[in-house]
PDB file of C-alpha atoms in Angstrom:
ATOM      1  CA  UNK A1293      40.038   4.100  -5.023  1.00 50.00           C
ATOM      2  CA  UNK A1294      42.210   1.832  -2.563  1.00 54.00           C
ATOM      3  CA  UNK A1295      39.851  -1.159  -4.304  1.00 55.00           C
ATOM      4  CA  UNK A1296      41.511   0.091  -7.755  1.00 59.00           C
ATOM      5  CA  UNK A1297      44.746  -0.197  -6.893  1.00 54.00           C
ATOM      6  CA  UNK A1298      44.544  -3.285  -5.096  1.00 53.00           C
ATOM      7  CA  UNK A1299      43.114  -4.323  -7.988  1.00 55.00           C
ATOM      8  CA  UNK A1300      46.109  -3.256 -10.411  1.00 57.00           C
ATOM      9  CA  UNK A1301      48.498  -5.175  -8.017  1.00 53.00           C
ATOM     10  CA  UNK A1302      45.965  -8.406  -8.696  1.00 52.00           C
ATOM     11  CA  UNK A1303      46.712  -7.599 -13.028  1.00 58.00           C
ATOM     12  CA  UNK A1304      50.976  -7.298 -12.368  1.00 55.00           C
ATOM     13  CA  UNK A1305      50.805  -9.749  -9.411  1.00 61.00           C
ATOM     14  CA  UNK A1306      50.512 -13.204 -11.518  1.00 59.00           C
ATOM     15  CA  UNK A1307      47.901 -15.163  -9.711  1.00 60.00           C
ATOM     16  CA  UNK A1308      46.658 -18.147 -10.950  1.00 67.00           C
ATOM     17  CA  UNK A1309      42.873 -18.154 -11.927  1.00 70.00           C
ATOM     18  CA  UNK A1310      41.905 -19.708  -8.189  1.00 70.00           C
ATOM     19  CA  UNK A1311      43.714 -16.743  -6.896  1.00 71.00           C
ATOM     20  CA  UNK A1312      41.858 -14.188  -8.800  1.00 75.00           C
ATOM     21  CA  UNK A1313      38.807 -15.879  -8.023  1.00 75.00           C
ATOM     22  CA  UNK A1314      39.066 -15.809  -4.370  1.00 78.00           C
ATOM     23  CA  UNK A1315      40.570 -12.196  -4.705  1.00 80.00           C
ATOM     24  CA  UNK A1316      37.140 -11.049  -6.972  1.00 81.00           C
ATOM     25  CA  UNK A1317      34.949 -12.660  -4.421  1.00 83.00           C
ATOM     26  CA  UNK A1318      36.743 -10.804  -1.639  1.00 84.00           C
ATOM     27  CA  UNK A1319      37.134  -6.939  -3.462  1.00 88.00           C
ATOM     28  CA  UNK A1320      33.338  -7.984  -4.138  1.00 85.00           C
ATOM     29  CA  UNK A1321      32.308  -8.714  -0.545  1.00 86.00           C
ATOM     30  CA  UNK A1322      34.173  -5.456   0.798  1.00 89.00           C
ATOM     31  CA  UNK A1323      32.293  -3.216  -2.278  1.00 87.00           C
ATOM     32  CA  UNK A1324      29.387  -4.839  -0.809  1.00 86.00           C
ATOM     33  CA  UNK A1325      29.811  -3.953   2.674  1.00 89.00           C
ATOM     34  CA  UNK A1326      31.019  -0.932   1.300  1.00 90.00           C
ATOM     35  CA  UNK A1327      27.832  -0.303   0.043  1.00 88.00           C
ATOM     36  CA  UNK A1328      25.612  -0.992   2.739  1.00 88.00           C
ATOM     37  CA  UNK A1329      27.655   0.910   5.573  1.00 91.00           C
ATOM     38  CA  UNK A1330      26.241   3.998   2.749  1.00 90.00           C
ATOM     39  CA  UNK A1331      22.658   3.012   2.867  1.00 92.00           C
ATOM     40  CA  UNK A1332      22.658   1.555  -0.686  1.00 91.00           C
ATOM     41  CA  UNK A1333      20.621  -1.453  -0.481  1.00 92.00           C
ATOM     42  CA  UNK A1334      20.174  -2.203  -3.685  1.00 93.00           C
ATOM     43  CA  UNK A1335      23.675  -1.902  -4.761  1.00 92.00           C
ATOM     44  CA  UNK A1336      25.015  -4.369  -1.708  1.00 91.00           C
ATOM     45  CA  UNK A1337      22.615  -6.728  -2.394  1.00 92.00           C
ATOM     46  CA  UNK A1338      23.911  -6.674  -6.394  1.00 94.00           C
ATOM     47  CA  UNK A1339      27.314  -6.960  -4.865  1.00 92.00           C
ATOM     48  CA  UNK A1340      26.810  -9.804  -1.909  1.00 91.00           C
ATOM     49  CA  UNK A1341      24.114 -12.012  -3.774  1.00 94.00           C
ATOM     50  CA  UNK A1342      26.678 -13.983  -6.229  1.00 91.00           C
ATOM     51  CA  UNK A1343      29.268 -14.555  -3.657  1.00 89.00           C
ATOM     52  CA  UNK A1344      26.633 -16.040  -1.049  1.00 91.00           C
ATOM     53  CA  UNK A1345      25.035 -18.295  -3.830  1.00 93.00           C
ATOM     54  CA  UNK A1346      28.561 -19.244  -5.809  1.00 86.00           C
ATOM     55  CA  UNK A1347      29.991 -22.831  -4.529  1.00 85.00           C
ATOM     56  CA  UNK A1348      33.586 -21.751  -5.187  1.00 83.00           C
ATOM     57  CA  UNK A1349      32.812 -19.096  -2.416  1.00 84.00           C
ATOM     58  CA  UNK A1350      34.386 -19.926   0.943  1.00 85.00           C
ATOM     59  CA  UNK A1351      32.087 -20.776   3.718  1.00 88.00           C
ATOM     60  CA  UNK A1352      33.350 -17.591   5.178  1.00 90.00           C
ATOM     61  CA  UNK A1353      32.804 -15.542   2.257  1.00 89.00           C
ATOM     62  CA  UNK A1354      29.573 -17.332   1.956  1.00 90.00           C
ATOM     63  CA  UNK A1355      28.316 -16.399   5.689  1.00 90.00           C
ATOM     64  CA  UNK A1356      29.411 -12.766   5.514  1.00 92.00           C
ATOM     65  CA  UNK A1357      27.416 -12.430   2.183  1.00 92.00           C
ATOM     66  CA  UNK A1358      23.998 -14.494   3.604  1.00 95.00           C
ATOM     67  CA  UNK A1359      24.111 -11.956   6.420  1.00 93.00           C
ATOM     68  CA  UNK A1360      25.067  -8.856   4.553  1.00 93.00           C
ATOM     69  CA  UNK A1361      22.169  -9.737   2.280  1.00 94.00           C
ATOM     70  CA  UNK A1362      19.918 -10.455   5.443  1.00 94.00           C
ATOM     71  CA  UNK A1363      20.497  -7.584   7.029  1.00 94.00           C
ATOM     72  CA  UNK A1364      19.768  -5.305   3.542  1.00 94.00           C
ATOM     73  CA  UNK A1365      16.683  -7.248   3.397  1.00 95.00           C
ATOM     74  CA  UNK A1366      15.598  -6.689   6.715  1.00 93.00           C
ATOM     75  CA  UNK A1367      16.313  -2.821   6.069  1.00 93.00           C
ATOM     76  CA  UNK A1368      14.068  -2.980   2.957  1.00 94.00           C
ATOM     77  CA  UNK A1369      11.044  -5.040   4.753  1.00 94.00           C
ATOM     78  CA  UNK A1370      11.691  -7.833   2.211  1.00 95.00           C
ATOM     79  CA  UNK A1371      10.915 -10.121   5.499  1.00 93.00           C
ATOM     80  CA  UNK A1372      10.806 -13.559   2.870  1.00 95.00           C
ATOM     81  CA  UNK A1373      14.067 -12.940   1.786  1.00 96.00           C
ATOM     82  CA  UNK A1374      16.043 -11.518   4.699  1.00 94.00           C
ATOM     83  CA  UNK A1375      14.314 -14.693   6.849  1.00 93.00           C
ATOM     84  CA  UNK A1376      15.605 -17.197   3.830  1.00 95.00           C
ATOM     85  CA  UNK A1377      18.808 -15.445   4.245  1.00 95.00           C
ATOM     86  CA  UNK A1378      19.109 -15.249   7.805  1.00 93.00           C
ATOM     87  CA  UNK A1379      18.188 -19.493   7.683  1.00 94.00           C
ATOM     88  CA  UNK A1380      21.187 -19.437   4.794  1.00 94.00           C
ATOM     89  CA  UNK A1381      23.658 -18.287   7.602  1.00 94.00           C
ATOM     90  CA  UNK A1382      22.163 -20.332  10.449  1.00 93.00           C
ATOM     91  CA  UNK A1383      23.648 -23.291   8.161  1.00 92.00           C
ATOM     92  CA  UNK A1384      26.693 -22.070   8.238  1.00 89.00           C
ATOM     93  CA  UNK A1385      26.865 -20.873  11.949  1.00 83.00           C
ATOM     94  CA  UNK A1386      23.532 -22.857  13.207  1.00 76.00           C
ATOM     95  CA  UNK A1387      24.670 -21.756  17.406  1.00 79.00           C
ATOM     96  CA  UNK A1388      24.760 -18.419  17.189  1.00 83.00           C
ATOM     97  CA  UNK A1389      21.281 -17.337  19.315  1.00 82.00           C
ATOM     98  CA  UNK A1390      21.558 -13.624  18.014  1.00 84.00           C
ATOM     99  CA  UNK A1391      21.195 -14.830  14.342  1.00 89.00           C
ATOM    100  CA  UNK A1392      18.678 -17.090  15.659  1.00 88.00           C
ATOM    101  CA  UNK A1393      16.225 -14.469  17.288  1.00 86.00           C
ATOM    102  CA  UNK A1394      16.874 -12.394  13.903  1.00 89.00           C
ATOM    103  CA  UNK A1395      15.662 -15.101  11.610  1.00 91.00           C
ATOM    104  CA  UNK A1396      12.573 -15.820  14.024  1.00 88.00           C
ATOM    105  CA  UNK A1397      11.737 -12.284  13.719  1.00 87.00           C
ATOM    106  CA  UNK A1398      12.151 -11.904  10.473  1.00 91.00           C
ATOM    107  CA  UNK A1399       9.886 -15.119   9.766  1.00 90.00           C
ATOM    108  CA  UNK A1400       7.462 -13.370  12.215  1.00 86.00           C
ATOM    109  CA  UNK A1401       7.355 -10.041  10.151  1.00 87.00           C
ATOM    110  CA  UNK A1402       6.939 -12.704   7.005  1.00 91.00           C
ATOM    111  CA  UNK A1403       3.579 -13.968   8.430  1.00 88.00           C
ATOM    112  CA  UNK A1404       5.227 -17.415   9.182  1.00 88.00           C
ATOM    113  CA  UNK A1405       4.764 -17.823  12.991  1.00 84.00           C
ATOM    114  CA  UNK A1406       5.757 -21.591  12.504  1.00 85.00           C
ATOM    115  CA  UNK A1407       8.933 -20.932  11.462  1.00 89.00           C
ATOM    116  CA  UNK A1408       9.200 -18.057  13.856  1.00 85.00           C
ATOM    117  CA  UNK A1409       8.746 -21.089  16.475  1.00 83.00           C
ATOM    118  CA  UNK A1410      10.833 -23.632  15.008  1.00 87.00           C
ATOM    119  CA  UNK A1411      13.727 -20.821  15.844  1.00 85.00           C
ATOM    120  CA  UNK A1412      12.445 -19.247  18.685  1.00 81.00           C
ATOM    121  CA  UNK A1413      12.302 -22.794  20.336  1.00 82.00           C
ATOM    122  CA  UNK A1414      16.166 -23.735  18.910  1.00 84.00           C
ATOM    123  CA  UNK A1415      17.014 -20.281  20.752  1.00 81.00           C
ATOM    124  CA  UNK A1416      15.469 -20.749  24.347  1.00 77.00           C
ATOM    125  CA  UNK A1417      17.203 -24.269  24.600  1.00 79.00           C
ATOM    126  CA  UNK A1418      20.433 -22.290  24.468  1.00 77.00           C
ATOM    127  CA  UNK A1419      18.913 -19.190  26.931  1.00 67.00           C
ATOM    128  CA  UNK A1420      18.975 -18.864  30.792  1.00 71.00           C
ATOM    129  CA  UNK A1421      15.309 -19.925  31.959  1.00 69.00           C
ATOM    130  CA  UNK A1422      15.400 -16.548  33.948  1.00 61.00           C
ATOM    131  CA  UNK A1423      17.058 -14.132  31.355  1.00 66.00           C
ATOM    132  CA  UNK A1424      14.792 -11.674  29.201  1.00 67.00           C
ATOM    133  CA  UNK A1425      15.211 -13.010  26.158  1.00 67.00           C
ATOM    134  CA  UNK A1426      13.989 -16.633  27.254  1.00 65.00           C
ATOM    135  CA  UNK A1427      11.026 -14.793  28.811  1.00 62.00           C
ATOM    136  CA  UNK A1428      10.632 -13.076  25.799  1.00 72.00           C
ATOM    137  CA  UNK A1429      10.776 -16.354  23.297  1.00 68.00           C
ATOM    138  CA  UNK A1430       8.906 -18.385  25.442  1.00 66.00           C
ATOM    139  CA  UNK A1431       5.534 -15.586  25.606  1.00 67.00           C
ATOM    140  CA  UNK A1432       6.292 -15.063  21.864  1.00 70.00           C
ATOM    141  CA  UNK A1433       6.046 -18.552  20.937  1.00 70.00           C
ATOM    142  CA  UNK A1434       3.124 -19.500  23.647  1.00 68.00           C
ATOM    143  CA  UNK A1435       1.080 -16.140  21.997  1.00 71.00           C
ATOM    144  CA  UNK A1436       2.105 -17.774  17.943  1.00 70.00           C
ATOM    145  CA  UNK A1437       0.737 -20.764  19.113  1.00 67.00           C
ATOM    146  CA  UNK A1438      -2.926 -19.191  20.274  1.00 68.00           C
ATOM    147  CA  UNK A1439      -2.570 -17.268  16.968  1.00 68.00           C
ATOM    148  CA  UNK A1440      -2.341 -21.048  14.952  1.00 69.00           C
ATOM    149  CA  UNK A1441      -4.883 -22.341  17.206  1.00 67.00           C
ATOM    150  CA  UNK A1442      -7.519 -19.461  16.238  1.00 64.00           C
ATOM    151  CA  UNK A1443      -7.086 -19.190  12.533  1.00 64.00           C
ATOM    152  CA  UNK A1444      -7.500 -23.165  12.629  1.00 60.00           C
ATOM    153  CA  UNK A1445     -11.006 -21.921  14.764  1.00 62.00           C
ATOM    154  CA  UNK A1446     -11.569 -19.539  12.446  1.00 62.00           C
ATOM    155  CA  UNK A1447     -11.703 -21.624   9.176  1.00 57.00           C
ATOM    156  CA  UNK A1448     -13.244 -24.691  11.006  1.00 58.00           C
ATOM    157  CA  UNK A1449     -16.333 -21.999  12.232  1.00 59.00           C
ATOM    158  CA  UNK A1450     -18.257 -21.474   9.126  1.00 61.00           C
ATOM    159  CA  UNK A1451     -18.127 -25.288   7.913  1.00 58.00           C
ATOM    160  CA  UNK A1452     -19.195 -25.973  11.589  1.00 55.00           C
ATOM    161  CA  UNK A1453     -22.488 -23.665  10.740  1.00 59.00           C
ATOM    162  CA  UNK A1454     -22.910 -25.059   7.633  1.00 55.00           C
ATOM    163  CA  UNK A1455     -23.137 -28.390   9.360  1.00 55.00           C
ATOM    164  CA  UNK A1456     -25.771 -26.817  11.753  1.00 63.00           C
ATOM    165  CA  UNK A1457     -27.527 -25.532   9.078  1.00 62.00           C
ATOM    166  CA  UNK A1458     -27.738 -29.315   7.663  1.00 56.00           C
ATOM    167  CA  UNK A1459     -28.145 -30.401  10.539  1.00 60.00           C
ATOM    168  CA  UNK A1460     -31.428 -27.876  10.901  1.00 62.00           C
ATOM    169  CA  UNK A1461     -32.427 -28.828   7.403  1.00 59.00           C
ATOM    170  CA  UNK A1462     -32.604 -32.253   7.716  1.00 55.00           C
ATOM    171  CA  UNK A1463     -34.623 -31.765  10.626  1.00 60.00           C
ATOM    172  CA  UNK A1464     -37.165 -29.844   9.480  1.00 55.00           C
ATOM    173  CA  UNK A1465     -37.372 -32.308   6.492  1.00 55.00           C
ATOM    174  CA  UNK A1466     -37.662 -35.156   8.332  1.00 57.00           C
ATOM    175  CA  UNK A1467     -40.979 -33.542  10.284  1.00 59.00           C
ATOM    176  CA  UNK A1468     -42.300 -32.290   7.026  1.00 56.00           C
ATOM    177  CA  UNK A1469     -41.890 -35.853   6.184  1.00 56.00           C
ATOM    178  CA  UNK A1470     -43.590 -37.261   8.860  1.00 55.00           C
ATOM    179  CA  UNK A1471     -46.595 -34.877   8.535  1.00 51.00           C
TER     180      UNK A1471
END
């Protein structure tokens, strides 16, 4: 109701059109967070989504949006989209750790260990060597890496049988051969 109003004011108030943009994008971005503070996902997202991907959007307006919509995603397990959206904001605000260890986890839950790294290493550079969380990043990213290093095993093990089997094949020709 306080939204309407406001609103009203904008109609008798006179703006120019750069004024009632900015003011839209703002009544938007408070209807979205609005929204979400109620549980409804779908209805902040529908809200937040224009405002983070319109250019005349401040980077402000912009960064609140990306990590409204992040966060929503996150809440739905839409991990592809709330780690895209958690990368949106890091462009915006690249230092902030927190958002940092959000977007690796989110990448994580996405099935994307590399990009879980690529953040998770960003993050420890800026984390005390003894704290938790640098503990914590530095096991996570040590235990994606063996992860990598046995799927690569994994597909490389049955072209190295086939090879054996060649390998046997040829073998066994070659002493039929020289029978």
């Amino acid at each position: 109701a306080s939204l309407a109003r406001l609103d009203q004011s904008k109609q008798r108030g006179g703006l120019n059109e750069e004024s009632k943009l900015k003011w839209d994008r703002s009544r938007d971005l408070l209807q979205a967070q609005l929204e979400a503070s109620q549980q409804n996902h779908e209805e902040a997202i529908r809200y937040a989504k224009p405002i983070a991907l319109s250019r005349n959007s401040s980077p402000e307006q912009r960064g609140k949006s990306w990590l409204l919509l992040a966060e929503m995603y996150s809440e739905t397990s839409r991990w592809d989209q709330a780690a895209t959206a958690y990368d949106e904001v890091l462009k915006l605000s690249s230092s902030n750790t927190g958002l940092r260890l959000s977007a690796a986890d989110a990448w994580q839950r996405a099935r994307q260990p590399r990009r879980a790294i690529e953040h998770l290493e960003v993050a420890r550079e800026s984390l005390k060597p003894a704290s938790a969380a640098f503990l914590e990043a530095s096991l996570f990213i040590a235990g994606a890496r063996l992860v990598e290093q046995l799927k690569i095993q994994t597909l490389l093990m049955p072209i190295n049988c086939l090879a054996q089997r060649v390998s046997q094949s040829l073998l066994c020709l070659s002493l039929l051969v020289t029978l």
